[in-house]
Amino acid sequence: MSKKKIGLGTWSWGNKFFWNYKISSDEDLYETFMEALNQGFSFIDTADSYGTGSLSGRSEKLLGKFLQRTIKAKKNKIKIATKLAPYPWRIGRKGFCLPFKKSLNRLNNQLDIVQLHWSTEKYNPWQDFQLINNLCDLIDEGFQFEIGLSNVGPKRLQKIIQFLKDKNKRISSVQVQFSLLSPKNEQQKYLKKICDQNKIDFLAYSPLAFGILCQDPSIINTSKRSFLRNFIFQTYDKPTLELRKVIKEIAKARSASLAQVAINWCFYHGAIPIVGLRKKNQVLDISKVLKWDLTKSEFESLDNAAKNCTKKLPENPFSSL
Ligand SMILES: NC(=O)c1ccc[n+]([C@@H]2O[C@H](COP(=O)([O-])OP(=O)(O)OC[C@H]3O[C@@H](n4cnc5c(N)ncnc54)[C@H](OP(=O)(O)O)[C@@H]3O)[C@@H](O)[C@H]2O)c1
């Protein structure tokens, strides 16, 4: 079995609007973090934009606090990755200087991967390159981190790879939406090919489609969710029924959860999933994917069911070509 890597996603940590975050759940999040370390997760993904309203930056702050409570030997085994948002006012070759230092501070000085959160191609085609230049300058000043990208298409990725080659720097990872329900999976597979050719990790975000893929097709789920997430779950309930039946059939045969099946589909494609988790038992469940693989025929039945499911999740509006 190949060495599988899993990332822990923390978008929900501090997000009230979509994820119904409550400060009272912070101890659950600490247990989630600790269990991810115990189970050998490879990295934790956050962003400077995570956390809604007055909780802005909450995800990074929580991670920083948790890192402070963790012994060095354990911390050294996991990489911390943040994403800096290329807001329209973060311009020029110094646009990321302050945001980078603020994130580093919130993260208790552990920051191993800095990713450009989305491409600016659609509103300011040069900004991407200026901000990447800024990250290169920070590395040259002595800060040690890898550079990652997010929400880029194949054309943009190739341009950025070339741009960095000329500076003797490289992209270490690219994260895009990739799941049984994500749009443009053919384009993402092409992007993955470019990643492979350039030894870049291909990271799959929202691999459970916000949890829709974990919904048992025979049970009406009454979990408490935010208004928006509830609306999305209801909208996707019927259109994803056949797909979820196929997922459940495999899960049943493998004595596994639906979540494990959906994550193993990502692995079969060679992606490294970033799974959004906020409970210790979810970490324990997801870690079981390290112990089994999909067979070719299981994979094909999932792939076909995904192709037949015509209602996909929306694309990130800032994704470039
Ligand atoms: N670069 C970008 O633009 C971007 C965009 C989106 C996400 N991301 C990254 O990718 C990460 C993951 O994506 P995501 O947060 O959108 O969602 P996701 O991983 O597709 O789904 C996460 C949700 O699935 C449910 N779940 C997880 N494990 C489960 C299990 N074992 N059994 C049943 N349900 C389970 C949980 O719902 P409950 O908590 O309600 O139980 C969890 O919150 C984010 O946290 C973030 O780090 C990046």
mmCIF file of C-alpha atoms and ligand atoms in Angstrom:
data_model
loop_
_atom_site.group_PDB
_atom_site.id
_atom_site.type_symbol
_atom_site.label_atom_id
_atom_site.label_comp_id
_atom_site.label_asym_id
_atom_site.label_seq_id
_atom_site.Cartn_x
_atom_site.Cartn_y
_atom_site.Cartn_z
ATOM 1 C CA MET A 1 0.000 0.000 0.000
ATOM 2 C CA SER A 2 1.323 3.413 -0.935
ATOM 3 C CA LYS A 3 2.089 5.959 1.757
ATOM 4 C CA LYS A 4 -1.073 7.985 2.153
ATOM 5 C CA LYS A 5 -0.961 11.515 3.516
ATOM 6 C CA ILE A 6 -3.914 13.321 5.087
ATOM 7 C CA GLY A 7 -4.331 16.984 5.956
ATOM 8 C CA LEU A 8 -6.587 18.373 8.667
ATOM 9 C CA GLY A 9 -8.767 21.254 7.431
ATOM 10 C CA THR A 10 -9.773 24.026 9.838
ATOM 11 C CA TRP A 11 -12.092 26.284 7.842
ATOM 12 C CA SER A 12 -14.927 25.553 10.295
ATOM 13 C CA TRP A 13 -12.844 26.633 13.328
ATOM 14 C CA GLY A 14 -14.209 30.105 13.991
ATOM 15 C CA ASN A 15 -16.767 30.200 11.185
ATOM 16 C CA LYS A 16 -20.258 30.897 12.503
ATOM 17 C CA PHE A 17 -21.923 31.778 9.225
ATOM 18 C CA PHE A 18 -21.442 28.500 7.335
ATOM 19 C CA TRP A 19 -20.217 26.091 10.042
ATOM 20 C CA ASN A 20 -22.176 27.212 13.104
ATOM 21 C CA TYR A 21 -18.988 27.508 15.162
ATOM 22 C CA LYS A 22 -19.395 27.986 18.911
ATOM 23 C CA ILE A 23 -16.616 29.079 21.289
ATOM 24 C CA SER A 24 -17.787 26.340 23.674
ATOM 25 C CA SER A 25 -16.524 23.749 21.148
ATOM 26 C CA ASP A 26 -12.858 24.842 21.446
ATOM 27 C CA GLU A 27 -11.922 21.947 23.726
ATOM 28 C CA ASP A 28 -13.375 19.525 21.107
ATOM 29 C CA LEU A 29 -11.173 21.254 18.538
ATOM 30 C CA TYR A 30 -8.121 20.803 20.776
ATOM 31 C CA GLU A 31 -8.904 17.077 21.053
ATOM 32 C CA THR A 32 -9.326 16.957 17.251
ATOM 33 C CA PHE A 33 -5.930 18.607 16.800
ATOM 34 C CA MET A 34 -4.218 16.253 19.284
ATOM 35 C CA GLU A 35 -5.757 13.169 17.700
ATOM 36 C CA ALA A 36 -4.646 14.291 14.229
ATOM 37 C CA LEU A 37 -1.095 14.493 15.614
ATOM 38 C CA ASN A 38 -1.447 11.059 17.255
ATOM 39 C CA GLN A 39 -2.732 9.508 14.036
ATOM 40 C CA GLY A 40 0.160 10.864 11.981
ATOM 41 C CA PHE A 41 -1.655 13.454 9.849
ATOM 42 C CA SER A 42 0.911 15.187 7.637
ATOM 43 C CA PHE A 43 -0.238 18.792 7.822
ATOM 44 C CA ILE A 44 -2.884 21.196 9.077
ATOM 45 C CA ASP A 45 -4.461 23.667 6.681
ATOM 46 C CA THR A 46 -5.747 27.056 7.786
ATOM 47 C CA ALA A 47 -6.073 30.571 6.290
ATOM 48 C CA ASP A 48 -5.804 34.148 7.466
ATOM 49 C CA SER A 49 -9.380 34.715 6.256
ATOM 50 C CA TYR A 50 -10.878 31.873 8.352
ATOM 51 C CA GLY A 51 -13.161 33.054 11.145
ATOM 52 C CA THR A 52 -16.222 35.197 10.575
ATOM 53 C CA GLY A 53 -16.914 38.770 11.780
ATOM 54 C CA SER A 54 -15.305 39.521 15.134
ATOM 55 C CA LEU A 55 -13.784 36.012 15.049
ATOM 56 C CA SER A 56 -11.577 36.916 12.086
ATOM 57 C CA GLY A 57 -8.288 34.946 12.268
ATOM 58 C CA ARG A 58 -9.803 32.565 14.846
ATOM 59 C CA SER A 59 -8.709 29.367 13.060
ATOM 60 C CA GLU A 60 -5.043 30.459 13.051
ATOM 61 C CA LYS A 61 -5.300 31.737 16.637
ATOM 62 C CA LEU A 62 -6.733 28.437 17.887
ATOM 63 C CA LEU A 63 -4.030 26.491 16.091
ATOM 64 C CA GLY A 64 -1.394 28.776 17.609
ATOM 65 C CA LYS A 65 -2.805 28.171 21.101
ATOM 66 C CA PHE A 66 -2.930 24.419 20.544
ATOM 67 C CA LEU A 67 0.661 24.418 19.260
ATOM 68 C CA GLN A 68 1.699 26.273 22.402
ATOM 69 C CA ARG A 69 0.232 23.418 24.476
ATOM 70 C CA THR A 70 2.137 20.769 22.466
ATOM 71 C CA ILE A 71 5.618 19.375 23.045
ATOM 72 C CA LYS A 72 8.257 20.170 20.419
ATOM 73 C CA ALA A 73 8.815 16.539 19.368
ATOM 74 C CA LYS A 74 5.125 16.240 18.400
ATOM 75 C CA LYS A 75 4.951 19.647 16.717
ATOM 76 C CA ASN A 76 7.947 18.781 14.548
ATOM 77 C CA LYS A 77 6.058 15.862 13.012
ATOM 78 C CA ILE A 78 3.375 18.022 11.431
ATOM 79 C CA LYS A 79 3.496 20.893 8.946
ATOM 80 C CA ILE A 80 1.381 23.991 9.455
ATOM 81 C CA ALA A 81 0.053 25.498 6.244
ATOM 82 C CA THR A 82 -1.795 28.778 5.981
ATOM 83 C CA LYS A 83 -3.317 30.584 3.039
ATOM 84 C CA LEU A 84 -2.898 34.321 2.603
ATOM 85 C CA ALA A 85 -5.782 36.051 0.864
ATOM 86 C CA PRO A 86 -4.804 38.206 -2.135
ATOM 87 C CA TYR A 87 -7.409 40.866 -1.334
ATOM 88 C CA PRO A 88 -7.451 43.677 -3.943
ATOM 89 C CA TRP A 89 -5.753 46.045 -1.436
ATOM 90 C CA ARG A 90 -2.835 43.659 -0.818
ATOM 91 C CA ILE A 91 -0.891 44.829 -3.804
ATOM 92 C CA GLY A 92 2.714 45.193 -4.865
ATOM 93 C CA ARG A 93 5.828 43.344 -3.818
ATOM 94 C CA LYS A 94 5.205 44.093 -0.143
ATOM 95 C CA GLY A 95 1.465 43.309 -0.102
ATOM 96 C CA PHE A 96 1.914 40.124 1.936
ATOM 97 C CA CYS A 97 4.603 41.373 4.379
ATOM 98 C CA LEU A 98 2.233 42.388 7.165
ATOM 99 C CA PRO A 99 -0.349 39.595 6.659
ATOM 100 C CA PHE A 100 2.488 37.023 6.698
ATOM 101 C CA LYS A 101 3.910 38.358 9.956
ATOM 102 C CA LYS A 102 0.444 38.495 11.545
ATOM 103 C CA SER A 103 -0.262 34.867 10.579
ATOM 104 C CA LEU A 104 3.143 33.778 11.862
ATOM 105 C CA ASN A 105 2.378 35.485 15.152
ATOM 106 C CA ARG A 106 -1.116 33.946 15.463
ATOM 107 C CA LEU A 107 0.385 30.529 14.688
ATOM 108 C CA ASN A 108 2.875 30.725 17.532
ATOM 109 C CA ASN A 109 5.756 31.047 15.043
ATOM 110 C CA GLN A 110 5.202 27.717 13.322
ATOM 111 C CA LEU A 111 4.441 28.222 9.642
ATOM 112 C CA ASP A 112 5.799 25.669 7.174
ATOM 113 C CA ILE A 113 3.758 26.309 4.034
ATOM 114 C CA VAL A 114 2.391 29.645 2.795
ATOM 115 C CA GLN A 115 -0.202 29.383 0.059
ATOM 116 C CA LEU A 116 -1.754 32.025 -2.188
ATOM 117 C CA HIS A 117 -5.444 31.486 -1.330
ATOM 118 C CA TRP A 118 -6.787 32.128 -4.821
ATOM 119 C CA SER A 119 -5.643 33.429 -8.167
ATOM 120 C CA THR A 120 -6.120 37.138 -8.920
ATOM 121 C CA GLU A 121 -6.154 36.461 -12.662
ATOM 122 C CA LYS A 122 -9.803 37.599 -12.983
ATOM 123 C CA TYR A 123 -9.427 41.041 -11.364
ATOM 124 C CA ASN A 124 -5.717 41.891 -11.399
ATOM 125 C CA PRO A 125 -3.608 39.545 -13.549
ATOM 126 C CA TRP A 126 -0.273 40.897 -12.217
ATOM 127 C CA GLN A 127 -1.083 40.775 -8.523
ATOM 128 C CA ASP A 128 -0.472 36.994 -8.278
ATOM 129 C CA PHE A 129 3.071 37.420 -9.500
ATOM 130 C CA GLN A 130 3.824 40.413 -7.273
ATOM 131 C CA LEU A 131 2.606 38.571 -4.184
ATOM 132 C CA ILE A 132 4.552 35.445 -5.095
ATOM 133 C CA ASN A 133 7.600 37.676 -5.547
ATOM 134 C CA ASN A 134 6.884 38.970 -2.058
ATOM 135 C CA LEU A 135 6.932 35.394 -0.674
ATOM 136 C CA CYS A 136 10.276 34.781 -2.436
ATOM 137 C CA ASP A 137 11.670 37.971 -0.839
ATOM 138 C CA LEU A 138 10.552 36.768 2.602
ATOM 139 C CA ILE A 139 12.360 33.455 2.050
ATOM 140 C CA ASP A 140 15.468 35.351 0.917
ATOM 141 C CA GLU A 141 15.247 37.427 4.114
ATOM 142 C CA GLY A 142 15.581 34.165 6.083
ATOM 143 C CA PHE A 143 12.004 33.018 6.784
ATOM 144 C CA GLN A 144 11.736 29.299 6.125
ATOM 145 C CA PHE A 145 8.595 28.049 4.402
ATOM 146 C CA GLU A 146 7.411 26.311 1.256
ATOM 147 C CA ILE A 147 5.242 28.130 -1.306
ATOM 148 C CA GLY A 148 1.832 26.701 -2.197
ATOM 149 C CA LEU A 149 -1.035 27.762 -4.463
ATOM 150 C CA SER A 150 -4.775 27.320 -4.314
ATOM 151 C CA ASN A 151 -7.648 27.724 -6.784
ATOM 152 C CA VAL A 152 -5.425 27.842 -9.858
ATOM 153 C CA GLY A 153 -6.058 26.240 -13.213
ATOM 154 C CA PRO A 154 -3.487 24.424 -15.394
ATOM 155 C CA LYS A 155 -2.553 27.448 -17.533
ATOM 156 C CA ARG A 156 -1.887 29.715 -14.585
ATOM 157 C CA LEU A 157 -0.007 26.986 -12.730
ATOM 158 C CA GLN A 158 2.346 26.457 -15.674
ATOM 159 C CA LYS A 159 3.032 30.210 -15.884
ATOM 160 C CA ILE A 160 3.793 30.394 -12.158
ATOM 161 C CA ILE A 161 6.031 27.310 -12.273
ATOM 162 C CA GLN A 162 8.075 28.965 -15.033
ATOM 163 C CA PHE A 163 8.117 32.321 -13.210
ATOM 164 C CA LEU A 164 9.543 30.669 -10.095
ATOM 165 C CA LYS A 165 12.040 28.525 -12.004
ATOM 166 C CA ASP A 166 13.727 31.724 -13.152
ATOM 167 C CA LYS A 167 14.116 32.690 -9.483
ATOM 168 C CA ASN A 168 15.378 29.280 -8.399
ATOM 169 C CA LYS A 169 12.271 28.697 -6.290
ATOM 170 C CA ARG A 170 9.421 26.219 -6.579
ATOM 171 C CA ILE A 171 5.793 25.494 -5.757
ATOM 172 C CA SER A 172 5.469 22.615 -3.283
ATOM 173 C CA SER A 173 1.686 22.128 -3.315
ATOM 174 C CA VAL A 174 -1.509 23.113 -5.084
ATOM 175 C CA GLN A 175 -4.936 22.805 -3.473
ATOM 176 C CA VAL A 176 -8.184 22.763 -5.421
ATOM 177 C CA GLN A 177 -11.713 21.551 -4.858
ATOM 178 C CA PHE A 178 -11.704 17.820 -5.622
ATOM 179 C CA SER A 179 -14.331 15.278 -4.613
ATOM 180 C CA LEU A 180 -16.999 12.996 -6.026
ATOM 181 C CA LEU A 181 -19.171 16.118 -6.235
ATOM 182 C CA SER A 182 -16.717 18.778 -7.394
ATOM 183 C CA PRO A 183 -17.115 20.504 -10.772
ATOM 184 C CA LYS A 184 -14.496 20.342 -13.537
ATOM 185 C CA ASN A 185 -12.906 17.064 -12.415
ATOM 186 C CA GLU A 186 -11.451 16.548 -15.890
ATOM 187 C CA GLN A 187 -9.583 19.867 -15.611
ATOM 188 C CA GLN A 188 -8.426 18.914 -12.095
ATOM 189 C CA LYS A 189 -7.022 15.620 -13.422
ATOM 190 C CA TYR A 190 -5.019 17.587 -16.003
ATOM 191 C CA LEU A 191 -3.827 19.896 -13.221
ATOM 192 C CA LYS A 192 -2.761 16.806 -11.248
ATOM 193 C CA LYS A 193 -0.701 15.639 -14.252
ATOM 194 C CA ILE A 194 1.179 18.956 -14.270
ATOM 195 C CA CYS A 195 1.701 18.628 -10.522
ATOM 196 C CA ASP A 196 3.142 15.121 -10.959
ATOM 197 C CA GLN A 197 5.508 16.302 -13.709
ATOM 198 C CA ASN A 198 6.806 19.018 -11.378
ATOM 199 C CA LYS A 199 6.815 17.035 -8.096
ATOM 200 C CA ILE A 200 4.075 19.225 -6.634
ATOM 201 C CA ASP A 201 1.623 17.792 -4.072
ATOM 202 C CA PHE A 202 -1.950 17.818 -5.395
ATOM 203 C CA LEU A 203 -4.251 18.597 -2.449
ATOM 204 C CA ALA A 204 -8.008 17.953 -2.539
ATOM 205 C CA TYR A 205 -10.071 20.434 -0.533
ATOM 206 C CA SER A 206 -13.715 19.842 0.508
ATOM 207 C CA PRO A 207 -13.203 16.108 -0.235
ATOM 208 C CA LEU A 208 -16.473 15.270 1.561
ATOM 209 C CA ALA A 209 -18.408 18.049 -0.226
ATOM 210 C CA PHE A 210 -18.968 19.822 3.154
ATOM 211 C CA GLY A 211 -20.208 16.487 4.591
ATOM 212 C CA ILE A 212 -22.913 15.821 1.953
ATOM 213 C CA LEU A 213 -21.068 12.666 0.871
ATOM 214 C CA CYS A 214 -21.237 11.299 4.448
ATOM 215 C CA GLN A 215 -25.038 11.383 4.541
ATOM 216 C CA ASP A 216 -26.562 7.910 4.751
ATOM 217 C CA PRO A 217 -29.048 7.729 1.828
ATOM 218 C CA SER A 218 -31.587 5.777 3.912
ATOM 219 C CA ILE A 219 -31.677 8.155 6.879
ATOM 220 C CA ILE A 220 -33.188 11.606 7.115
ATOM 221 C CA ASN A 221 -30.511 13.508 8.970
ATOM 222 C CA THR A 222 -31.662 16.056 11.487
ATOM 223 C CA SER A 223 -28.232 17.348 12.639
ATOM 224 C CA LYS A 224 -28.155 21.008 13.637
ATOM 225 C CA ARG A 225 -26.455 23.015 10.922
ATOM 226 C CA SER A 226 -26.260 26.646 9.903
ATOM 227 C CA PHE A 227 -29.110 27.959 7.731
ATOM 228 C CA LEU A 228 -26.860 28.056 4.649
ATOM 229 C CA ARG A 229 -25.344 24.585 5.141
ATOM 230 C CA ASN A 230 -28.793 23.165 5.791
ATOM 231 C CA PHE A 231 -30.090 24.740 2.600
ATOM 232 C CA ILE A 232 -27.197 23.224 0.615
ATOM 233 C CA PHE A 233 -27.760 19.775 2.158
ATOM 234 C CA GLN A 234 -31.463 19.948 1.237
ATOM 235 C CA THR A 235 -30.698 21.124 -2.301
ATOM 236 C CA TYR A 236 -28.280 18.245 -2.856
ATOM 237 C CA ASP A 237 -30.295 15.565 -1.070
ATOM 238 C CA LYS A 238 -32.202 14.168 -4.070
ATOM 239 C CA PRO A 239 -29.648 14.823 -6.849
ATOM 240 C CA THR A 240 -26.936 12.923 -4.891
ATOM 241 C CA LEU A 241 -29.110 10.026 -3.726
ATOM 242 C CA GLU A 242 -27.901 7.487 -6.316
ATOM 243 C CA LEU A 243 -24.260 8.467 -5.754
ATOM 244 C CA ARG A 244 -24.631 8.102 -1.980
ATOM 245 C CA LYS A 245 -26.261 4.685 -2.469
ATOM 246 C CA VAL A 246 -23.149 3.507 -4.330
ATOM 247 C CA ILE A 247 -20.919 4.965 -1.605
ATOM 248 C CA LYS A 248 -22.986 3.213 1.076
ATOM 249 C CA GLU A 249 -22.879 -0.139 -0.715
ATOM 250 C CA ILE A 250 -19.072 -0.058 -0.736
ATOM 251 C CA ALA A 251 -18.943 1.225 2.846
ATOM 252 C CA LYS A 252 -21.150 -1.649 3.987
ATOM 253 C CA ALA A 253 -19.080 -4.276 2.174
ATOM 254 C CA ARG A 254 -15.877 -2.844 3.696
ATOM 255 C CA SER A 255 -17.313 -2.264 7.202
ATOM 256 C CA ALA A 256 -16.226 1.339 6.726
ATOM 257 C CA SER A 257 -17.935 4.727 6.879
ATOM 258 C CA LEU A 258 -19.226 6.667 3.879
ATOM 259 C CA ALA A 259 -16.606 9.301 4.686
ATOM 260 C CA GLN A 260 -13.795 6.747 4.346
ATOM 261 C CA VAL A 261 -15.075 5.660 0.925
ATOM 262 C CA ALA A 262 -15.210 9.266 -0.344
ATOM 263 C CA ILE A 263 -11.683 9.945 0.964
ATOM 264 C CA ASN A 264 -10.332 6.735 -0.559
ATOM 265 C CA TRP A 265 -11.730 7.865 -3.940
ATOM 266 C CA CYS A 266 -9.461 10.936 -3.627
ATOM 267 C CA PHE A 267 -6.476 8.705 -2.822
ATOM 268 C CA TYR A 268 -7.201 6.510 -5.827
ATOM 269 C CA HIS A 269 -6.790 9.637 -7.949
ATOM 270 C CA GLY A 270 -3.435 10.314 -6.282
ATOM 271 C CA ALA A 271 -4.738 13.352 -4.381
ATOM 272 C CA ILE A 272 -3.872 14.248 -0.797
ATOM 273 C CA PRO A 273 -7.180 15.084 0.923
ATOM 274 C CA ILE A 274 -7.589 17.978 3.336
ATOM 275 C CA VAL A 275 -10.484 16.852 5.489
ATOM 276 C CA GLY A 276 -12.516 19.325 7.529
ATOM 277 C CA LEU A 277 -12.778 17.885 11.047
ATOM 278 C CA ARG A 278 -13.895 19.154 14.423
ATOM 279 C CA LYS A 279 -14.372 16.022 16.523
ATOM 280 C CA LYS A 280 -11.867 13.469 17.798
ATOM 281 C CA ASN A 281 -14.073 10.586 16.631
ATOM 282 C CA GLN A 282 -14.084 12.014 13.086
ATOM 283 C CA VAL A 283 -10.265 11.937 13.102
ATOM 284 C CA LEU A 284 -10.337 8.329 14.317
ATOM 285 C CA ASP A 285 -12.823 7.388 11.606
ATOM 286 C CA ILE A 286 -10.892 9.128 8.796
ATOM 287 C CA SER A 287 -7.555 7.626 9.933
ATOM 288 C CA LYS A 288 -8.920 4.186 9.083
ATOM 289 C CA VAL A 289 -8.501 5.026 5.377
ATOM 290 C CA LEU A 290 -4.821 4.387 5.945
ATOM 291 C CA LYS A 291 -5.653 0.694 6.400
ATOM 292 C CA TRP A 292 -7.569 -0.084 3.195
ATOM 293 C CA ASP A 293 -7.730 0.843 -0.495
ATOM 294 C CA LEU A 294 -10.546 0.802 -3.040
ATOM 295 C CA THR A 295 -10.391 -1.941 -5.644
ATOM 296 C CA LYS A 296 -10.415 -0.938 -9.302
ATOM 297 C CA SER A 297 -14.047 -1.982 -9.713
ATOM 298 C CA GLU A 298 -15.129 -0.115 -6.557
ATOM 299 C CA PHE A 299 -13.338 2.962 -7.855
ATOM 300 C CA GLU A 300 -14.964 2.644 -11.278
ATOM 301 C CA SER A 301 -18.458 2.307 -9.844
ATOM 302 C CA LEU A 302 -17.877 5.458 -7.754
ATOM 303 C CA ASP A 303 -16.431 7.336 -10.720
ATOM 304 C CA ASN A 304 -19.417 6.358 -12.895
ATOM 305 C CA ALA A 305 -21.917 7.321 -10.198
ATOM 306 C CA ALA A 306 -20.146 10.678 -9.864
ATOM 307 C CA LYS A 307 -20.275 11.244 -13.625
ATOM 308 C CA ASN A 308 -24.004 10.423 -13.657
ATOM 309 C CA CYS A 309 -24.675 12.874 -10.857
ATOM 310 C CA THR A 310 -25.375 16.059 -12.807
ATOM 311 C CA LYS A 311 -25.628 18.490 -9.885
ATOM 312 C CA LYS A 312 -22.095 19.390 -8.842
ATOM 313 C CA LEU A 313 -20.930 21.823 -6.193
ATOM 314 C CA PRO A 314 -20.262 25.358 -7.499
ATOM 315 C CA GLU A 315 -16.754 26.277 -8.586
ATOM 316 C CA ASN A 316 -14.695 28.755 -6.559
ATOM 317 C CA PRO A 317 -15.434 32.068 -8.380
ATOM 318 C CA PHE A 318 -11.746 33.108 -8.327
ATOM 319 C CA SER A 319 -10.346 29.902 -9.818
ATOM 320 C CA SER A 320 -8.178 30.764 -12.804
ATOM 321 C CA LEU A 321 -7.841 28.956 -16.109
HETATM 322 N N1 LIG B 1 -8.462 26.677 -0.727
HETATM 323 C C1 LIG B 1 -9.738 26.889 -0.585
HETATM 324 O O1 LIG B 1 -10.304 27.813 -1.195
HETATM 325 C C2 LIG B 1 -10.529 25.990 0.320
HETATM 326 C C3 LIG B 1 -11.922 25.970 0.215
HETATM 327 C C4 LIG B 1 -12.629 25.099 1.046
HETATM 328 C C5 LIG B 1 -11.932 24.288 1.944
HETATM 329 N N2 LIG B 1 -10.581 24.348 2.037
HETATM 330 C C6 LIG B 1 -9.833 23.506 3.011
HETATM 331 O O2 LIG B 1 -10.287 22.168 2.933
HETATM 332 C C7 LIG B 1 -10.771 21.751 4.207
HETATM 333 C C8 LIG B 1 -11.867 20.711 4.077
HETATM 334 O O3 LIG B 1 -12.955 21.145 3.317
HETATM 335 P P1 LIG B 1 -14.360 21.530 3.975
HETATM 336 O O4 LIG B 1 -14.120 22.033 5.350
HETATM 337 O O5 LIG B 1 -15.033 22.374 2.966
HETATM 338 O O6 LIG B 1 -15.214 20.241 4.092
HETATM 339 P P2 LIG B 1 -15.150 18.653 3.889
HETATM 340 O O7 LIG B 1 -13.852 18.123 4.315
HETATM 341 O O8 LIG B 1 -15.630 18.348 2.516
HETATM 342 O O9 LIG B 1 -16.306 18.245 4.919
HETATM 343 C C9 LIG B 1 -16.114 18.459 6.293
HETATM 344 C C10 LIG B 1 -17.347 18.038 7.080
HETATM 345 O O10 LIG B 1 -17.684 16.677 6.822
HETATM 346 C C11 LIG B 1 -18.183 16.082 8.002
HETATM 347 N N3 LIG B 1 -17.329 14.914 8.346
HETATM 348 C C12 LIG B 1 -15.996 14.887 8.433
HETATM 349 N N4 LIG B 1 -15.565 13.645 8.780
HETATM 350 C C13 LIG B 1 -16.652 12.904 8.933
HETATM 351 C C14 LIG B 1 -16.862 11.555 9.289
HETATM 352 N N5 LIG B 1 -15.840 10.749 9.544
HETATM 353 N N6 LIG B 1 -18.130 11.101 9.358
HETATM 354 C C15 LIG B 1 -19.173 11.924 9.086
HETATM 355 N N7 LIG B 1 -19.052 13.231 8.752
HETATM 356 C C16 LIG B 1 -17.794 13.704 8.668
HETATM 357 C C17 LIG B 1 -18.078 17.088 9.125
HETATM 358 O O11 LIG B 1 -19.338 17.724 9.328
HETATM 359 P P3 LIG B 1 -19.781 18.126 10.832
HETATM 360 O O12 LIG B 1 -18.634 18.895 11.397
HETATM 361 O O13 LIG B 1 -21.010 18.932 10.658
HETATM 362 O O14 LIG B 1 -19.996 16.812 11.531
HETATM 363 C C18 LIG B 1 -17.060 18.071 8.576
HETATM 364 O O15 LIG B 1 -17.190 19.343 9.119
HETATM 365 C C19 LIG B 1 -11.194 23.059 4.883
HETATM 366 O O16 LIG B 1 -11.347 22.939 6.283
HETATM 367 C C20 LIG B 1 -10.070 23.967 4.455
HETATM 368 O O17 LIG B 1 -8.923 23.745 5.243
HETATM 369 C C21 LIG B 1 -9.866 25.173 1.216
#
